[in-house]
XYZ file of C-alpha atoms in Angstrom:
461
model
C -13.710 12.954 -6.395
C -11.423 13.639 -3.415
C -12.638 13.099 0.138
C -16.410 12.994 -0.126
C -19.600 11.231 0.814
C -20.843 9.739 -2.464
C -24.184 7.956 -2.305
C -23.817 4.914 -4.594
C -27.561 4.292 -4.542
C -28.228 7.594 -6.294
C -24.881 8.349 -7.924
C -24.757 11.769 -6.244
C -22.133 13.428 -4.063
C -23.644 14.441 -0.736
C -20.803 16.208 1.054
C -17.155 17.018 0.447
C -14.260 17.551 2.845
C -10.999 19.451 2.554
C -7.993 17.200 3.113
C -5.576 18.141 5.869
C -2.505 20.041 4.764
C 1.048 19.293 5.928
C 0.780 21.675 8.861
C -2.376 20.003 10.179
C -0.891 16.549 9.666
C 2.186 17.533 11.665
C 0.006 18.960 14.422
C -1.945 15.710 14.682
C 1.186 13.572 14.672
C 2.516 15.606 17.570
C -0.786 15.229 19.362
C -0.482 11.455 18.913
C 3.068 11.411 20.245
C 2.074 13.486 23.266
C -0.928 11.286 23.960
C 1.171 8.128 23.748
C 3.552 9.364 26.434
C 0.641 9.320 28.880
C -1.536 6.524 27.481
C 1.260 3.960 27.541
C 1.523 4.442 31.320
C -2.211 4.355 31.900
C -3.079 1.198 33.861
C -4.395 -1.632 31.723
C -7.572 -1.652 33.814
C -8.340 1.910 32.690
C -7.635 1.065 29.047
C -9.945 -1.932 29.343
C -12.669 0.294 30.782
C -12.400 2.601 27.762
C -12.781 -0.211 25.245
C -15.757 -1.539 27.210
C -17.464 1.879 27.010
C -16.696 2.039 23.295
C -18.474 -1.265 22.808
C -21.495 0.041 24.689
C -21.663 3.053 22.363
C -21.492 0.881 19.247
C -24.363 -1.225 20.548
C -26.477 1.720 21.659
C -25.984 3.685 18.440
C -25.958 0.867 15.893
C -28.957 2.264 14.008
C -27.334 5.669 13.502
C -24.007 4.166 12.536
C -25.666 1.667 10.216
C -27.491 4.437 8.374
C -24.188 6.251 7.903
C -22.608 3.172 6.294
C -25.609 2.719 4.021
C -25.353 6.326 2.884
C -21.623 6.330 2.216
C -20.948 2.914 0.680
C -24.316 1.305 -0.029
C -24.363 -1.520 2.512
C -27.916 -2.884 2.944
C -29.264 -1.349 6.133
C -29.843 -4.620 7.973
C -26.240 -5.695 7.396
C -25.004 -2.209 8.276
C -26.729 -2.239 11.662
C -25.357 -5.740 12.259
C -21.846 -4.503 11.472
C -22.099 -1.749 14.061
C -23.341 -4.260 16.630
C -20.503 -6.622 15.725
C -18.011 -3.898 16.605
C -19.334 -4.132 20.143
C -18.379 -7.817 20.274
C -14.716 -7.054 19.544
C -14.685 -4.318 22.164
C -16.225 -6.688 24.704
C -13.656 -9.372 23.886
C -10.735 -7.110 24.788
C -12.610 -5.648 27.744
C -12.996 -9.171 29.113
C -9.561 -10.546 28.212
C -7.266 -7.517 27.919
C -5.827 -7.619 31.423
C -5.097 -11.325 31.188
C -3.511 -11.086 27.740
C -1.241 -8.212 28.751
C -0.222 -9.577 32.154
C 3.472 -10.441 32.533
C 4.179 -14.101 31.790
C 6.554 -15.758 34.245
C 9.076 -18.060 32.556
C 11.516 -18.719 35.392
C 10.651 -18.354 39.069
C 13.422 -19.025 41.559
C 16.751 -17.514 42.527
C 17.004 -16.327 38.942
C 13.785 -14.755 37.728
C 12.584 -14.290 34.198
C 9.390 -13.104 32.578
C 7.942 -11.731 29.379
C 6.208 -8.369 29.452
C 4.149 -6.656 26.755
C 4.739 -2.976 26.091
C 3.121 -0.735 23.451
C 5.128 0.556 20.512
C 3.626 4.003 19.888
C 1.476 5.723 17.255
C 0.283 3.229 14.632
C -1.087 4.287 11.239
C -4.176 2.339 10.125
C -4.975 2.522 6.394
C -8.494 1.159 6.081
C -10.969 0.366 3.263
C -14.575 1.361 2.673
C -16.245 -2.052 2.546
C -16.607 -2.515 6.327
C -16.155 1.081 7.477
C -16.432 0.404 11.208
C -15.597 -3.277 11.664
C -12.274 -3.100 9.797
C -11.161 -0.212 12.004
C -12.324 -1.778 15.275
C -10.405 -4.973 14.487
C -7.264 -2.836 14.806
C -8.449 -0.232 17.277
C -9.746 -2.461 20.074
C -6.613 -4.584 20.623
C -4.054 -1.934 19.755
C -5.397 0.806 22.019
C -5.958 -1.702 24.814
C -2.274 -2.607 24.498
C -1.381 1.054 25.045
C -0.707 2.220 21.517
C -2.404 5.211 19.926
C -4.097 5.134 16.525
C -4.025 7.321 13.438
C -6.731 6.428 10.936
C -6.393 7.080 7.225
C -9.759 5.820 6.074
C -10.949 5.358 2.517
C -11.811 8.705 0.944
C -15.431 7.757 0.270
C -16.356 7.132 3.927
C -15.204 10.321 5.697
C -18.271 10.617 7.917
C -17.813 7.049 9.166
C -14.161 7.865 9.877
C -15.029 10.990 11.847
C -17.737 9.109 13.746
C -15.142 6.632 15.042
C -13.005 9.431 16.454
C -16.078 10.966 18.061
C -17.076 7.642 19.628
C -13.577 7.163 21.048
C -13.650 10.573 22.722
C -17.082 9.897 24.184
C -15.904 6.500 25.408
C -13.239 8.224 27.490
C -10.111 7.810 25.406
C -7.947 10.894 26.030
C -7.510 13.453 23.279
C -5.015 12.234 20.687
C -5.238 8.521 21.536
C -7.303 7.930 18.400
C -7.465 10.423 15.531
C -8.985 10.388 12.074
C -6.795 11.948 9.395
C -8.726 13.348 6.443
C -5.995 12.773 3.889
C -5.544 11.231 0.484
C -3.300 8.271 -0.248
C -0.604 10.665 -1.418
C 0.011 11.704 2.208
C 0.624 8.171 3.524
C 4.330 8.123 2.690
C 4.868 11.409 4.542
C 3.243 9.961 7.653
C 5.039 6.601 7.482
C 8.392 8.317 7.116
C 7.806 10.401 10.250
C 9.745 9.006 13.242
C 6.756 9.637 15.522
C 4.850 6.871 13.699
C 6.208 3.437 14.582
C 4.111 0.941 12.612
C 1.259 0.521 10.150
C -1.647 -1.783 9.460
C -3.507 -1.919 6.174
C -6.601 -3.647 4.910
C -7.101 -3.186 1.205
C -5.879 -4.076 -2.240
C -2.700 -5.900 -3.082
C -1.317 -2.751 -4.719
C -1.995 -0.630 -1.638
C -0.422 -3.291 0.546
C 2.740 -3.371 -1.538
C 3.021 0.420 -1.387
C 2.593 0.658 2.382
C 4.839 -2.333 3.097
C 7.537 -0.947 0.820
C 7.536 2.453 2.511
C 7.363 0.989 6.008
C 10.150 -1.423 5.162
C 12.342 1.442 4.034
C 12.080 2.864 7.551
C 12.129 -0.547 9.300
C 8.618 -0.242 10.671
C 6.349 -3.160 11.497
C 3.329 -3.789 9.261
C 0.269 -6.019 9.269
C -1.464 -6.502 5.909
C -4.900 -7.947 5.221
C -5.261 -7.891 1.457
C -7.501 -9.487 -1.134
C -8.966 -12.928 -1.342
C -10.405 -15.284 -3.916
C -11.905 -17.646 -1.406
C -12.835 -21.170 -2.548
C -16.084 -22.854 -1.537
C -15.787 -26.640 -1.965
C -18.789 -28.994 -2.060
C -18.563 -32.786 -1.900
C -21.311 -35.397 -2.557
C -21.673 -36.221 1.142
C -22.612 -32.610 1.957
C -26.089 -31.217 2.423
C -25.969 -29.818 -1.106
C -29.121 -27.725 -0.902
C -27.953 -26.060 2.304
C -24.495 -25.521 0.846
C -25.918 -23.898 -2.285
C -28.287 -21.673 -0.309
C -25.400 -20.584 1.905
C -23.311 -19.990 -1.222
C -25.714 -17.255 -2.339
C -25.242 -15.446 0.963
C -21.488 -16.092 1.043
C -21.038 -14.612 -2.438
C -23.289 -11.556 -2.012
C -22.458 -10.499 1.533
C -21.823 -6.741 1.524
C -23.055 -6.669 -2.083
C -20.221 -9.041 -2.976
C -17.566 -6.597 -1.753
C -15.800 -8.599 0.925
C -12.302 -10.070 1.001
C -13.661 -13.210 2.668
C -16.730 -13.569 0.460
C -16.774 -16.939 -1.294
C -15.836 -16.327 -4.910
C -14.834 -19.661 -6.488
C -17.338 -22.497 -6.106
C -15.658 -25.856 -6.653
C -18.235 -28.624 -6.777
C -17.871 -32.378 -7.221
C -19.164 -33.644 -10.576
C -21.741 -35.878 -8.894
C -23.608 -32.936 -7.332
C -22.574 -30.069 -9.606
C -25.849 -29.922 -11.530
C -28.012 -29.801 -8.404
C -25.759 -27.230 -6.739
C -25.661 -25.049 -9.848
C -29.430 -25.008 -10.167
C -29.962 -23.804 -6.587
C -27.132 -21.269 -6.802
C -28.278 -19.749 -10.094
C -31.909 -19.595 -9.014
C -30.933 -18.059 -5.687
C -28.717 -15.398 -7.246
C -31.346 -14.498 -9.842
C -34.043 -14.175 -7.173
C -32.209 -11.677 -4.966
C -34.132 -8.451 -4.324
C -32.066 -5.601 -5.754
C -32.862 -2.106 -4.598
C -32.323 0.839 -2.306
C -29.946 -0.245 0.476
C -31.928 1.867 2.949
C -34.922 -0.432 2.383
C -34.804 -3.355 4.862
C -36.255 -5.655 2.159
C -33.260 -5.138 -0.142
C -30.902 -8.102 -0.382
C -28.460 -6.705 -2.953
C -27.612 -3.033 -3.013
C -25.253 -0.955 -5.137
C -21.518 -1.338 -5.429
C -19.565 1.388 -3.677
C -18.565 3.537 -6.643
C -18.653 3.803 -10.432
C -15.058 2.539 -10.509
C -15.992 -0.675 -8.710
C -18.756 -1.288 -11.260
C -16.394 -0.575 -14.139
C -13.815 -2.992 -12.738
C -16.188 -5.916 -12.253
C -17.839 -5.316 -15.622
C -14.474 -5.429 -17.381
C -13.363 -8.583 -15.553
C -16.531 -10.440 -16.529
C -16.510 -9.142 -20.097
C -12.867 -10.133 -20.624
C -13.474 -13.589 -19.151
C -16.511 -14.177 -21.348
C -14.553 -13.056 -24.398
C -12.111 -15.883 -23.638
C -14.725 -18.597 -23.316
C -16.534 -18.214 -19.989
C -20.324 -18.709 -19.989
C -22.786 -16.534 -18.085
C -25.518 -18.528 -16.343
C -27.270 -15.488 -14.894
C -26.598 -11.760 -14.712
C -23.344 -10.626 -16.265
C -24.166 -6.941 -16.704
C -24.616 -3.638 -14.919
C -28.207 -2.716 -14.218
C -29.950 0.069 -16.110
C -30.913 2.253 -13.183
C -29.458 5.247 -11.319
C -26.561 4.436 -9.034
C -23.838 1.803 -9.074
C -25.698 -1.473 -9.543
C -24.405 -4.728 -11.021
C -26.510 -7.859 -11.417
C -25.933 -10.947 -9.290
C -23.920 -13.126 -11.661
C -22.825 -16.734 -12.073
C -20.245 -17.723 -14.687
C -18.601 -21.030 -15.515
C -16.107 -22.600 -17.947
C -13.449 -20.021 -17.067
C -9.947 -20.437 -18.465
C -6.839 -20.186 -16.276
C -5.580 -17.022 -17.973
C -8.784 -15.027 -17.463
C -9.543 -12.385 -14.817
C -12.312 -14.559 -13.374
C -9.731 -17.257 -12.616
C -6.737 -15.192 -11.560
C -8.083 -11.983 -10.008
C -10.247 -11.095 -7.050
C -13.781 -10.303 -8.209
C -14.994 -7.569 -5.867
C -18.673 -7.710 -6.669
C -21.579 -10.195 -6.775
C -19.999 -12.588 -9.297
C -19.731 -16.316 -8.546
C -17.359 -18.505 -10.557
C -18.278 -22.197 -10.878
C -15.810 -25.090 -11.248
C -16.363 -28.844 -11.423
C -14.015 -31.257 -9.634
C -13.503 -35.023 -10.056
C -12.839 -35.713 -6.373
C -11.592 -34.107 -3.163
C -7.999 -34.024 -4.369
C -8.976 -32.295 -7.588
C -11.067 -29.781 -5.628
C -8.098 -28.983 -3.389
C -5.862 -28.547 -6.440
C -8.262 -26.032 -7.986
C -8.770 -24.248 -4.662
C -5.034 -23.795 -4.135
C -4.376 -22.694 -7.727
C -4.462 -19.017 -6.805
C -2.117 -16.388 -5.498
C -4.486 -15.616 -2.644
C -4.902 -17.439 0.657
C -7.348 -15.702 2.957
C -10.302 -17.977 3.730
C -11.779 -21.249 2.479
C -15.082 -23.013 3.038
C -15.527 -26.761 2.518
C -18.726 -28.781 2.701
C -18.626 -32.494 3.497
C -19.948 -34.995 6.016
C -17.013 -37.331 5.476
C -14.455 -37.193 8.298
C -11.501 -38.078 6.098
C -12.394 -35.383 3.585
C -12.817 -32.832 6.360
C -9.341 -33.645 7.702
C -7.848 -33.259 4.211
C -9.492 -29.887 3.710
C -8.342 -28.693 7.134
C -4.756 -29.731 6.470
C -4.320 -29.097 2.738
C -6.257 -25.944 1.874
C -3.816 -23.038 1.616
C -5.572 -20.352 3.610
C -5.371 -18.449 6.855
C -8.862 -19.652 7.790
C -10.736 -22.851 6.900
C -14.414 -23.349 7.723
C -16.027 -26.776 7.402
C -19.772 -26.736 6.642
C -20.062 -23.012 7.171
C -19.240 -19.758 5.398
C -16.078 -17.865 6.282
C -16.669 -15.103 8.822
C -14.633 -12.969 11.201
C -15.049 -13.432 14.941
C -13.239 -11.570 17.712
C -12.365 -14.861 19.409
C -10.354 -16.197 16.452
C -7.275 -14.883 14.608
C -8.091 -13.253 11.278
C -5.682 -13.018 8.349
C -4.226 -14.780 5.350
C -1.163 -16.119 3.587
C 0.386 -15.732 0.130
C -0.803 -12.537 -1.599
C -3.582 -12.129 0.956
C -1.084 -10.565 3.347
C 0.558 -11.366 6.645
C 0.017 -10.850 10.334
C -3.184 -11.419 12.253
C -5.988 -9.364 13.716
C -8.343 -10.197 16.613
C -8.139 -12.852 19.329
C -5.031 -13.127 21.505
C -2.516 -12.841 18.667
C -4.103 -9.604 17.481
C -3.157 -7.751 20.641
C 0.482 -8.851 20.308
C 1.043 -7.588 16.750
C 1.928 -4.069 17.893
C 3.692 -4.637 21.203
C 7.271 -5.094 22.288
C 7.401 -8.651 23.591
C 10.171 -7.952 26.057
C 12.222 -10.613 27.832
C 13.300 -9.637 31.331
C 15.756 -11.750 33.386
C 16.959 -10.662 36.832
C 19.387 -12.312 39.190
C 21.017 -11.346 42.439
C 17.916 -11.635 44.606
C 16.043 -8.718 43.020
C 12.297 -9.317 42.808
C 10.157 -8.581 39.758
C 6.925 -8.264 41.686
C 5.369 -4.809 42.019
């Protein structure tokens, strides 16, 4: 399909774009390099002012931006508007804390002086996915540009208008020309860009395969990478929990963004004593979701982003059922125009099936029964992924075990996993490495430079 706006609610292509050729790519890389030479020396206070204005634009124009997301990837309009507004929170975080986070840190103060300073690296390539077209980008953009880097965005090919809107917002927010650019390119151009000496690092949010490809190329040229890849997040429920609340939250946690989220709960691991009650609420809740046009505010479950996403989830469920899994509700694509798949719950999955081993990127919940907390932790950790985990209990000892023993970059007790600008975001194992957001997010693409001076020379400006 190339670079195009494809409306998954109707199954029709709305607009197509010509990808940039090598000459245009080179021109934009040079623009980035030129912009960096100036932006890196721009006072932090001015960079902070730009990110603050960007946040104001996201808040003021959230309805327009939300409608664009709904058109291009099918996000229900209410959630789309909320995503645009959430971008403002990340911008505000770095507007409020950027100067403090980037201030020199004095280590030794006396006759011999020593400090740590934070300097930007240069143009950073961001390879981003379609599922959160603005939020994923802002998680990189806000800290990295505040640190003095410049950004080059290779967005997913099915959200080109969202990608161009981000560049437009940055220019209107006061970022100088070239500090943030959208590159309308296919994945085949990524290696060319990563190999260019003007590009110093890369960040990717996406599939495991895409992460391996980018990390391999960047590694060849000794360039820093941050990877946020897939997840098969566990959702553990113990007898002491508020089971009804946990099950109601489970419906939301599994179907957020139409089930297309790395941190969506996917594997529901429930203690035997409460498994029947939990299952009943979960199945009823999934079956009752209002499926429809994502532009309709009443819609709770919209289309998947593309025919390929529907094909993938359909095959994973079909193959799992063929090997013994049982469907409790759903389990099929819907007979209507567009890319719709029914909200689904399956159970009795075997360890060698896709439903057990792979990330299910759609509204499919997988149910497991556990004998006790230890058994639940064993099942939760029996995966190659390690992004987020949610555990429900009112027992202090169990909560401490889950906090300490769940293998994940993020653990939420009695709540669904969510990203928040105040907290580091990222995973372990095959879910990637590095962190976005919070204080650590701004340090991922800086030179943490040690400076020690003797002989009576002062470091103060």
